[in-house]
PDB file of C-alpha atoms in Angstrom:
ATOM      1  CA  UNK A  28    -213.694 -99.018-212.856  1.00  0.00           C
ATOM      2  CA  UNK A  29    -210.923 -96.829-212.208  1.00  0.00           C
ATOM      3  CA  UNK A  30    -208.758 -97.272-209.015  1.00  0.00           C
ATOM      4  CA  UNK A  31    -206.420 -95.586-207.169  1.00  0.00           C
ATOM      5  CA  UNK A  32    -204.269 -97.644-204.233  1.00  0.00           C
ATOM      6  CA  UNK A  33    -201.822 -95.485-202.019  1.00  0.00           C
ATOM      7  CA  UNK A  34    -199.276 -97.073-199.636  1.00  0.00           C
ATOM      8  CA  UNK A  35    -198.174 -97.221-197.006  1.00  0.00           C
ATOM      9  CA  UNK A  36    -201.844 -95.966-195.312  1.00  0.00           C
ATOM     10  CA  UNK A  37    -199.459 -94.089-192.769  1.00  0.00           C
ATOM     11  CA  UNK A  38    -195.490 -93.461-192.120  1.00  0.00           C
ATOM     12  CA  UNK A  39    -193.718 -92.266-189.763  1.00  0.00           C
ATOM     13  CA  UNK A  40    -190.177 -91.137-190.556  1.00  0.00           C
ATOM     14  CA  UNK A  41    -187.424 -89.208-188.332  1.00  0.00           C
ATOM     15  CA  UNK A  42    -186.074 -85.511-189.493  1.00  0.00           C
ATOM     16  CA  UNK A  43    -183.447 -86.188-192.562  1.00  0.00           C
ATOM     17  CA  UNK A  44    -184.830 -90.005-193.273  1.00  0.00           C
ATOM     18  CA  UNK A  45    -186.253 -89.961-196.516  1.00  0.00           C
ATOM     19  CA  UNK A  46    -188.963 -92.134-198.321  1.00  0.00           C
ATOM     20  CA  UNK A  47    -191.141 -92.828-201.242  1.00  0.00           C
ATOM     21  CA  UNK A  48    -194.984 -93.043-200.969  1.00  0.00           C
ATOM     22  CA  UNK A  49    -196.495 -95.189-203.491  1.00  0.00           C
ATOM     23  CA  UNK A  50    -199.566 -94.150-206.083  1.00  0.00           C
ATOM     24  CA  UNK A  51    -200.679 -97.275-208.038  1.00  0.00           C
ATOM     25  CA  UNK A  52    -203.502 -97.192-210.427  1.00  0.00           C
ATOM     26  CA  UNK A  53    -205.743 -98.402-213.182  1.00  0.00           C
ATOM     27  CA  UNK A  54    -207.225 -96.048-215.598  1.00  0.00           C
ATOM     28  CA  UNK A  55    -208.292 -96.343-218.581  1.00  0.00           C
ATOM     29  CA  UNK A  56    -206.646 -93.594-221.069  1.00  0.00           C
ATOM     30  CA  UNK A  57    -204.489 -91.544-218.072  1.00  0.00           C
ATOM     31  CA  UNK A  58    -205.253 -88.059-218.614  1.00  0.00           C
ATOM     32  CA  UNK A  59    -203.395 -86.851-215.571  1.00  0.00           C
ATOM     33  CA  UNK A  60    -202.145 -88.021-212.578  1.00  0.00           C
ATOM     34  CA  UNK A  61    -201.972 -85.629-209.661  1.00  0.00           C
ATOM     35  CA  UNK A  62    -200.198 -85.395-205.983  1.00  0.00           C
ATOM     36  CA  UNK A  63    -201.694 -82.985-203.086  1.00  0.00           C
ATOM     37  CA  UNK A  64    -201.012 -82.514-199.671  1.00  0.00           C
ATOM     38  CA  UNK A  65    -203.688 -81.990-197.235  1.00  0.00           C
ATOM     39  CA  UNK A  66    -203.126 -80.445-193.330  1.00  0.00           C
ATOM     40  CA  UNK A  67    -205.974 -81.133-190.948  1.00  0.00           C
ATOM     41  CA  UNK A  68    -209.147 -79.621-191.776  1.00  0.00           C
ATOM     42  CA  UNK A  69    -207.539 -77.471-194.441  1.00  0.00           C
ATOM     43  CA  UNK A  70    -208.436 -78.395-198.741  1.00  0.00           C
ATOM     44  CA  UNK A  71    -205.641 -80.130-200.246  1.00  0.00           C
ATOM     45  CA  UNK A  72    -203.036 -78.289-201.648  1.00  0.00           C
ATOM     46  CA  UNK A  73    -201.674 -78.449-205.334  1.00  0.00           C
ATOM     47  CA  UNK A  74    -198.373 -80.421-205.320  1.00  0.00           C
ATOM     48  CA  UNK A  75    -197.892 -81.325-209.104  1.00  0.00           C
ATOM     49  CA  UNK A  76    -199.140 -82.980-212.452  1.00  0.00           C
ATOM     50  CA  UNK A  77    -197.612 -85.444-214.409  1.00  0.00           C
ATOM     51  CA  UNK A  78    -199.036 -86.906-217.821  1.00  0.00           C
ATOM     52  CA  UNK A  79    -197.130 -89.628-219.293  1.00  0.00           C
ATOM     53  CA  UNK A  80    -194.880 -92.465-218.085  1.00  0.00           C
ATOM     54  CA  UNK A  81    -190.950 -91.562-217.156  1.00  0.00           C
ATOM     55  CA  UNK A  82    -192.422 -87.750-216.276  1.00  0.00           C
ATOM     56  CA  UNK A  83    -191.098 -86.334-213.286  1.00  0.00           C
ATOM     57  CA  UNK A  84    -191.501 -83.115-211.036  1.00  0.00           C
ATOM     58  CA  UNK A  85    -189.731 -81.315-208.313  1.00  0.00           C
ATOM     59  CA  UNK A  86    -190.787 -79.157-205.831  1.00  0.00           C
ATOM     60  CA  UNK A  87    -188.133 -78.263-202.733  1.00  0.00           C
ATOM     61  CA  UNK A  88    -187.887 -81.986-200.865  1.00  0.00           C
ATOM     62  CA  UNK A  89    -190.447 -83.553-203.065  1.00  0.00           C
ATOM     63  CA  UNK A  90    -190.087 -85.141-206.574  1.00  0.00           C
ATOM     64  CA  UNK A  91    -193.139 -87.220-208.058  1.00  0.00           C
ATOM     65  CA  UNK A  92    -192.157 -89.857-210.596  1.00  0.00           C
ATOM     66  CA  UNK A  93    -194.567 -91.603-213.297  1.00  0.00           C
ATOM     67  CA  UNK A  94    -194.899 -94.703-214.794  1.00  0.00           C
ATOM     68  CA  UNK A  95    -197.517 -96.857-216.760  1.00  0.00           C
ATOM     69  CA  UNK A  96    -199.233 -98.424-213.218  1.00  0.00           C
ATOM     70  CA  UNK A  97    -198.102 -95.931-210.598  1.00  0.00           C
ATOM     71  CA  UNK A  98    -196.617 -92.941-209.383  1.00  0.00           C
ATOM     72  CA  UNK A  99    -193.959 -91.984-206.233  1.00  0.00           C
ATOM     73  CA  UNK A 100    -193.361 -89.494-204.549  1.00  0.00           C
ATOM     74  CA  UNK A 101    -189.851 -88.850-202.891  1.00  0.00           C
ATOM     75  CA  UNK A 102    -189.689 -87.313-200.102  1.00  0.00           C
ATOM     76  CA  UNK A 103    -185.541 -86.259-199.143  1.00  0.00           C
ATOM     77  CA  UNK A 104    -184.260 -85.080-196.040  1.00  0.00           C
ATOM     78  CA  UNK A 105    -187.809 -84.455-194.571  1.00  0.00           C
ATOM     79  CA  UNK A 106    -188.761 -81.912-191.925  1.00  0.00           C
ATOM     80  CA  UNK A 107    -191.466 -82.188-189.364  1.00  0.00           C
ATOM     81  CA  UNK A 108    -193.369 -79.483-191.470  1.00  0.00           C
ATOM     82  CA  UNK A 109    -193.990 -81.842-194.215  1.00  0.00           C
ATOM     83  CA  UNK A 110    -196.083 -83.799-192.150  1.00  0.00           C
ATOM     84  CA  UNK A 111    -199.637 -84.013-193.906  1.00  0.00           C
ATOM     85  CA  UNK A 112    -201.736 -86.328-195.799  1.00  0.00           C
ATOM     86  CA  UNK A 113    -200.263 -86.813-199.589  1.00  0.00           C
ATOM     87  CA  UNK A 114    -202.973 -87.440-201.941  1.00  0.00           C
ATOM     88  CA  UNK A 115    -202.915 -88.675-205.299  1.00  0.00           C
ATOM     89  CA  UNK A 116    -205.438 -88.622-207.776  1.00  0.00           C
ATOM     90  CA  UNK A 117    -206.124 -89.645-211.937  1.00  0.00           C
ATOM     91  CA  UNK A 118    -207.951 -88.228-214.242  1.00  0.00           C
ATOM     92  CA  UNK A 119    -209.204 -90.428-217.218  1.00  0.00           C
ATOM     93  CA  UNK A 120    -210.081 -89.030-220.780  1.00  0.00           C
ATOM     94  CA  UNK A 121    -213.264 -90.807-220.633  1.00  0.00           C
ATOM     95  CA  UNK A 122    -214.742 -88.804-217.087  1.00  0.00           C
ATOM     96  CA  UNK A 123    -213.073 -85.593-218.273  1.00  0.00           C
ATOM     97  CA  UNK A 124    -211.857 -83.352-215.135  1.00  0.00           C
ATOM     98  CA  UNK A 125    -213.292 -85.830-212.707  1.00  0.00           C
ATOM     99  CA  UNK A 126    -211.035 -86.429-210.055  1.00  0.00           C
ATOM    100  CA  UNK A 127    -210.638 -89.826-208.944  1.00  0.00           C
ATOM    101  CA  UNK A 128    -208.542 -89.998-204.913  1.00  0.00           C
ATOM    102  CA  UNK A 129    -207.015 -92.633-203.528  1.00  0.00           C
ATOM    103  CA  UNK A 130    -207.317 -92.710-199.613  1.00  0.00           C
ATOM    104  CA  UNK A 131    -204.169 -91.221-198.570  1.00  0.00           C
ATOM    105  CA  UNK A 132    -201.127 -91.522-197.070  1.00  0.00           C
ATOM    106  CA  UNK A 133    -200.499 -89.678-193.659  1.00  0.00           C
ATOM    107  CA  UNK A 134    -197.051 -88.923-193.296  1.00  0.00           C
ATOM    108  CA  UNK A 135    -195.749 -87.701-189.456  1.00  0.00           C
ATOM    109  CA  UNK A 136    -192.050 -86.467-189.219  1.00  0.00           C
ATOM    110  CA  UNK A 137    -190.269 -86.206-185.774  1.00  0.00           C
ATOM    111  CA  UNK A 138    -187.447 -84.179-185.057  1.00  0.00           C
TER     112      UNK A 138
ATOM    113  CA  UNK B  27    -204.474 -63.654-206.065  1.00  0.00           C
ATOM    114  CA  UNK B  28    -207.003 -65.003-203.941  1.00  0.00           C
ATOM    115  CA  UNK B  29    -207.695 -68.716-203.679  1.00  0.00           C
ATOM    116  CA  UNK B  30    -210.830 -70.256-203.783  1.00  0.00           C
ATOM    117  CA  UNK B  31    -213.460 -69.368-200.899  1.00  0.00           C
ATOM    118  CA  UNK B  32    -215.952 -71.520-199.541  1.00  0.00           C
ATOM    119  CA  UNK B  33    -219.163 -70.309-197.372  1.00  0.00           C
ATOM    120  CA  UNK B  34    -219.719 -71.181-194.763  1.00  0.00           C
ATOM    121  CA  UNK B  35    -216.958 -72.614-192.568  1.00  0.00           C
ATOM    122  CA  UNK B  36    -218.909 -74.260-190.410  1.00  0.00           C
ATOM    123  CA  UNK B  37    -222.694 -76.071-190.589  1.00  0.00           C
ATOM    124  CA  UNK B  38    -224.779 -77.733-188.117  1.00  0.00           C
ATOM    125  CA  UNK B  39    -228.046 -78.780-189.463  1.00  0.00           C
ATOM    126  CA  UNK B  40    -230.665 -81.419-188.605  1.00  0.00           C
ATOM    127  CA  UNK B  41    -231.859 -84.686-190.038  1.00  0.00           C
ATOM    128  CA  UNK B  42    -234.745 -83.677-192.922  1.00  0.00           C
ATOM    129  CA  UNK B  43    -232.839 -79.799-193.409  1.00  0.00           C
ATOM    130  CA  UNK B  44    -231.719 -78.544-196.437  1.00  0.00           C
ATOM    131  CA  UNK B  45    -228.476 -76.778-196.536  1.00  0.00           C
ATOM    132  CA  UNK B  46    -226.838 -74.590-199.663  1.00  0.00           C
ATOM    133  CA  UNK B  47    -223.176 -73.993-199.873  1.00  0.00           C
ATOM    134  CA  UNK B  48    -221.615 -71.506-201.589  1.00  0.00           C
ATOM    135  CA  UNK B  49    -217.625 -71.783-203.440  1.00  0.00           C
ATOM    136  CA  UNK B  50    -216.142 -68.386-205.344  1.00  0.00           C
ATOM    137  CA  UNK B  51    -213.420 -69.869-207.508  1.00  0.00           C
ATOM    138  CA  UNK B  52    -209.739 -67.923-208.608  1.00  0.00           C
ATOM    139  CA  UNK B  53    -210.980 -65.198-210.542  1.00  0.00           C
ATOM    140  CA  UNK B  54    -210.784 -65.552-214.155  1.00  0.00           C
ATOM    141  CA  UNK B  55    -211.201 -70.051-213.668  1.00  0.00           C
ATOM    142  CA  UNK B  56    -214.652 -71.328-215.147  1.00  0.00           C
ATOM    143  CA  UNK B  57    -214.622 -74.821-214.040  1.00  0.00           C
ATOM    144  CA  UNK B  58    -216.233 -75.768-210.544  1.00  0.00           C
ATOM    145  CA  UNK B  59    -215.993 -79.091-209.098  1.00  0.00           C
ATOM    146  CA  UNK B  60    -217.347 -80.227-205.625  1.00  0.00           C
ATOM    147  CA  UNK B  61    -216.583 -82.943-203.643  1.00  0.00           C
ATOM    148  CA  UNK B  62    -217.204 -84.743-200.534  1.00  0.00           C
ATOM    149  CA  UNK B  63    -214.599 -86.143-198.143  1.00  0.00           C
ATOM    150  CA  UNK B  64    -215.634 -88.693-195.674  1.00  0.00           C
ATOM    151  CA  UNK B  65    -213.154 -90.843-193.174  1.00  0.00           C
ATOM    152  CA  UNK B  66    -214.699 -93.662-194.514  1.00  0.00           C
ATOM    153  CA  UNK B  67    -214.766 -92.963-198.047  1.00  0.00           C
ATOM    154  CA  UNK B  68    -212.400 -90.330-198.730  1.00  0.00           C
ATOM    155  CA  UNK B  69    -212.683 -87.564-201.249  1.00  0.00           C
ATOM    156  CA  UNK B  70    -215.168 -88.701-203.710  1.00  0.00           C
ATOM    157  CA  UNK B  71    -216.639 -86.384-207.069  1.00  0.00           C
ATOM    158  CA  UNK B  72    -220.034 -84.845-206.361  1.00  0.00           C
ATOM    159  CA  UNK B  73    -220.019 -82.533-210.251  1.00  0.00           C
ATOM    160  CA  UNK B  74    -218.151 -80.237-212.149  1.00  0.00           C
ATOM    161  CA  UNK B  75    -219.877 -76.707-213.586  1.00  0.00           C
ATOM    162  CA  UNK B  76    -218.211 -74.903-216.969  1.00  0.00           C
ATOM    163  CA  UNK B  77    -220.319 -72.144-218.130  1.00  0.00           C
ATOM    164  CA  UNK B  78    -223.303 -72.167-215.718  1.00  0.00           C
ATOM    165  CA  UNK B  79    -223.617 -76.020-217.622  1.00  0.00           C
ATOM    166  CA  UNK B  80    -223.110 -79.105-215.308  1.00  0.00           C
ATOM    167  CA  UNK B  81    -220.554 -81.213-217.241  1.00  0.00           C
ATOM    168  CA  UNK B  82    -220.513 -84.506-215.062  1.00  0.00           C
ATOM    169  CA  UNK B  83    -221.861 -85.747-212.444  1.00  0.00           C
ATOM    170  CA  UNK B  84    -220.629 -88.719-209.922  1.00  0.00           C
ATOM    171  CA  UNK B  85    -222.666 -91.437-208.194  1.00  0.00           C
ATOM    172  CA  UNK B  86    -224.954 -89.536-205.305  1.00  0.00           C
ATOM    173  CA  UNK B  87    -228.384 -89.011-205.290  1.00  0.00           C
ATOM    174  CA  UNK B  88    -230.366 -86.776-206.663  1.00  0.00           C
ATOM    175  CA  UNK B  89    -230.660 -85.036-203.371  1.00  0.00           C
ATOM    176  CA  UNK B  90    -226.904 -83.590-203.960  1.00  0.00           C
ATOM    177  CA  UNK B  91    -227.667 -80.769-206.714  1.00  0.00           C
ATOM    178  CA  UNK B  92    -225.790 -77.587-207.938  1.00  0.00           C
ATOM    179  CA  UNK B  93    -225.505 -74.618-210.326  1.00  0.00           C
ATOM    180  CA  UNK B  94    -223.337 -71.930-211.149  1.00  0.00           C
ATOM    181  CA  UNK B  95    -223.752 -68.570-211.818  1.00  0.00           C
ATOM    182  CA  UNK B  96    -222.493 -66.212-214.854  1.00  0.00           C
ATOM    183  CA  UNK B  97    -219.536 -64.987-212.402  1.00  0.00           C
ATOM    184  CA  UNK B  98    -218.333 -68.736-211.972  1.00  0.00           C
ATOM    185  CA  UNK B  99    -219.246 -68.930-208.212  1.00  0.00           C
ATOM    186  CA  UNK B 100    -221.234 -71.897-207.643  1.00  0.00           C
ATOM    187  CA  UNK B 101    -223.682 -73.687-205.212  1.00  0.00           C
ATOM    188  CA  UNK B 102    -224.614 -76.761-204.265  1.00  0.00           C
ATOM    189  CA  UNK B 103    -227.376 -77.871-202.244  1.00  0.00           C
ATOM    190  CA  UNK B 104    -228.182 -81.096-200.078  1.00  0.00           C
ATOM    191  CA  UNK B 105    -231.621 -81.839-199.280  1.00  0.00           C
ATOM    192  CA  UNK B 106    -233.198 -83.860-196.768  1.00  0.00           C
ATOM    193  CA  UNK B 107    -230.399 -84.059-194.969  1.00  0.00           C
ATOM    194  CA  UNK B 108    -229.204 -87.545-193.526  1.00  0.00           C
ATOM    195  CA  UNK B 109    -226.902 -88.417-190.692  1.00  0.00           C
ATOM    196  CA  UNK B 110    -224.539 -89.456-193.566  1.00  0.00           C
ATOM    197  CA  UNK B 111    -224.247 -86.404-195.038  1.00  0.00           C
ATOM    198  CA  UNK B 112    -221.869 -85.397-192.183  1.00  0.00           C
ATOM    199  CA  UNK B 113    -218.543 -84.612-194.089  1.00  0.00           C
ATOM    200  CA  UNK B 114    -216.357 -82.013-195.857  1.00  0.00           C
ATOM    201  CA  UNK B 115    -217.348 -80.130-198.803  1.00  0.00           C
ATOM    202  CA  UNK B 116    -214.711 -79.381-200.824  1.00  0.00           C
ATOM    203  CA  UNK B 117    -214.853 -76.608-204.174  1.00  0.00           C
ATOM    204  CA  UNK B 118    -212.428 -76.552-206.438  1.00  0.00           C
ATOM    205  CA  UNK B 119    -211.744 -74.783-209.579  1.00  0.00           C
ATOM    206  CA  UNK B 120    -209.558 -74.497-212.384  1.00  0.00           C
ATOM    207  CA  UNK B 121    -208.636 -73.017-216.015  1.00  0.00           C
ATOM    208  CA  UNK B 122    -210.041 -75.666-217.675  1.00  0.00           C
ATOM    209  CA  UNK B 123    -210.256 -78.422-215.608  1.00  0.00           C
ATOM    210  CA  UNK B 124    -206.555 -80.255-215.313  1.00  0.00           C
ATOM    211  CA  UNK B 125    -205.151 -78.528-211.870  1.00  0.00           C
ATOM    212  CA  UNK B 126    -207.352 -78.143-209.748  1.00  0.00           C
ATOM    213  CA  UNK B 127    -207.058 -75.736-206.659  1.00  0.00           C
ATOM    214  CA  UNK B 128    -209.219 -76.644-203.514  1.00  0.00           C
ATOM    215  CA  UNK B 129    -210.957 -74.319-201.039  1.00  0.00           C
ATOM    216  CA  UNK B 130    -210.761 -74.618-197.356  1.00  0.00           C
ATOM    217  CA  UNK B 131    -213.881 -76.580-197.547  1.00  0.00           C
ATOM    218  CA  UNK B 132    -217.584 -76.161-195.684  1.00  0.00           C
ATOM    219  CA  UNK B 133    -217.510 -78.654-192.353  1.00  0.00           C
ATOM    220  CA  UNK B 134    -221.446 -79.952-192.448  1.00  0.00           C
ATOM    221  CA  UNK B 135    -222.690 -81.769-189.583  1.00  0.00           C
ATOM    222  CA  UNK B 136    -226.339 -83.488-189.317  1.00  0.00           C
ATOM    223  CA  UNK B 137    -227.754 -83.496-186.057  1.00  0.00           C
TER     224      UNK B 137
END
């Protein structure tokens, strides 16, 4: 069965410390691996795709990295704004564009 | 251009109830996927819709159905409602299913 594991379950950092949060999985035939960012009782929000192993993405302080078992996502120099829950998610060829989540990491940044 | 809206916010219903919720995807995306969100379980895959045609379906009863209409909004529909069934409802849609944009989400509570 397909799994997704994300760690640490929560971090706290200070403004300008920055961190990786960890995606591992196991999926048969990786179709897509994905990275969203949730605020409190808002839908998560698109962060970015990657599809094969040494992929990687950048979006402002963020930059998601792929490999064969699991995914990171950098976070440099955060600010207290990019405090959310990061969610990551897989896609397998064999469920099509099921979404399979892993629980979440919740990220708090003081200033 | 618009995001994907979800109807309604907000839903307080009793045990037994039915309840229909209502997602209008990004205009011109034909794939609709639901899901429910749970502390306890997370975000977990209710079904996708392509074409008014259900394409999968994940492990709920058969108490959880949906449809979608020729102008890609969708429904689903709970019935006999159970305390459990307190969660998030989340729509999402996309081009052809890869990215997937979420809604805001339909808050359900069960009285």
């Amino acid at each position: 069965e397909d799994q997704v594991t994300q760690s640490p379950e929560a971090l706290r950092l200070q403004e300008g410390e920055s961190s990786s949060l960890n995606c591992s999985y196991t999926v048969s035939g990786l179709r897509g691996l994905f990275w969203y960012r949730q605020d409190p009782g808002k839908g998560p929000e698109f962060l970015f795709t990657l599809y094969s192993a040494g992929e990687e993405k950048e979006k402002e302080r963020l930059k998601a990295t792929l490999t064969k078992k699991e995914s990171f996502l950098h976070i440099t120099a955060p600010k207290p704004e990019d405090s959310a829950t990061y969610l990551c998610a897989v896609q397998a060829r064999e469920y099509g564009n099921k979404l399979v989540f892993g629980a979440g990491t919740i990220l708090r940044v003081k200033s | 251009k618009a995001g994907v809206t979800q109807t309604p916010r907000y839903l307080i219903k009793t045990r037994g109830q039915q309840v229909t919720l209502s997602c209008s995807p990004i205009s011109g995306h034909r794939s609709v996927s639901w899901y429910q969100q749970t502390p306890g379980q997370g975000l977990q895959f209710l079904f996708e819709y392509f074409s008014e045609t259900q394409r999968n379906k994940g492990n709920f009863p058969g108490r959880f159905s949906g449809r979608q209409f020729s102008n890609s909004r969708s429904e689903m529909n709970v019935s006999t409602l159970e305390l459990g069934d307190s969660a998030l409802y989340l729509c999402a849609s996309s081009l052809g299913g890869m990215e997937q944009f979420f809604g805001p989400g339909t808050r359900l509570t069960v009285l």
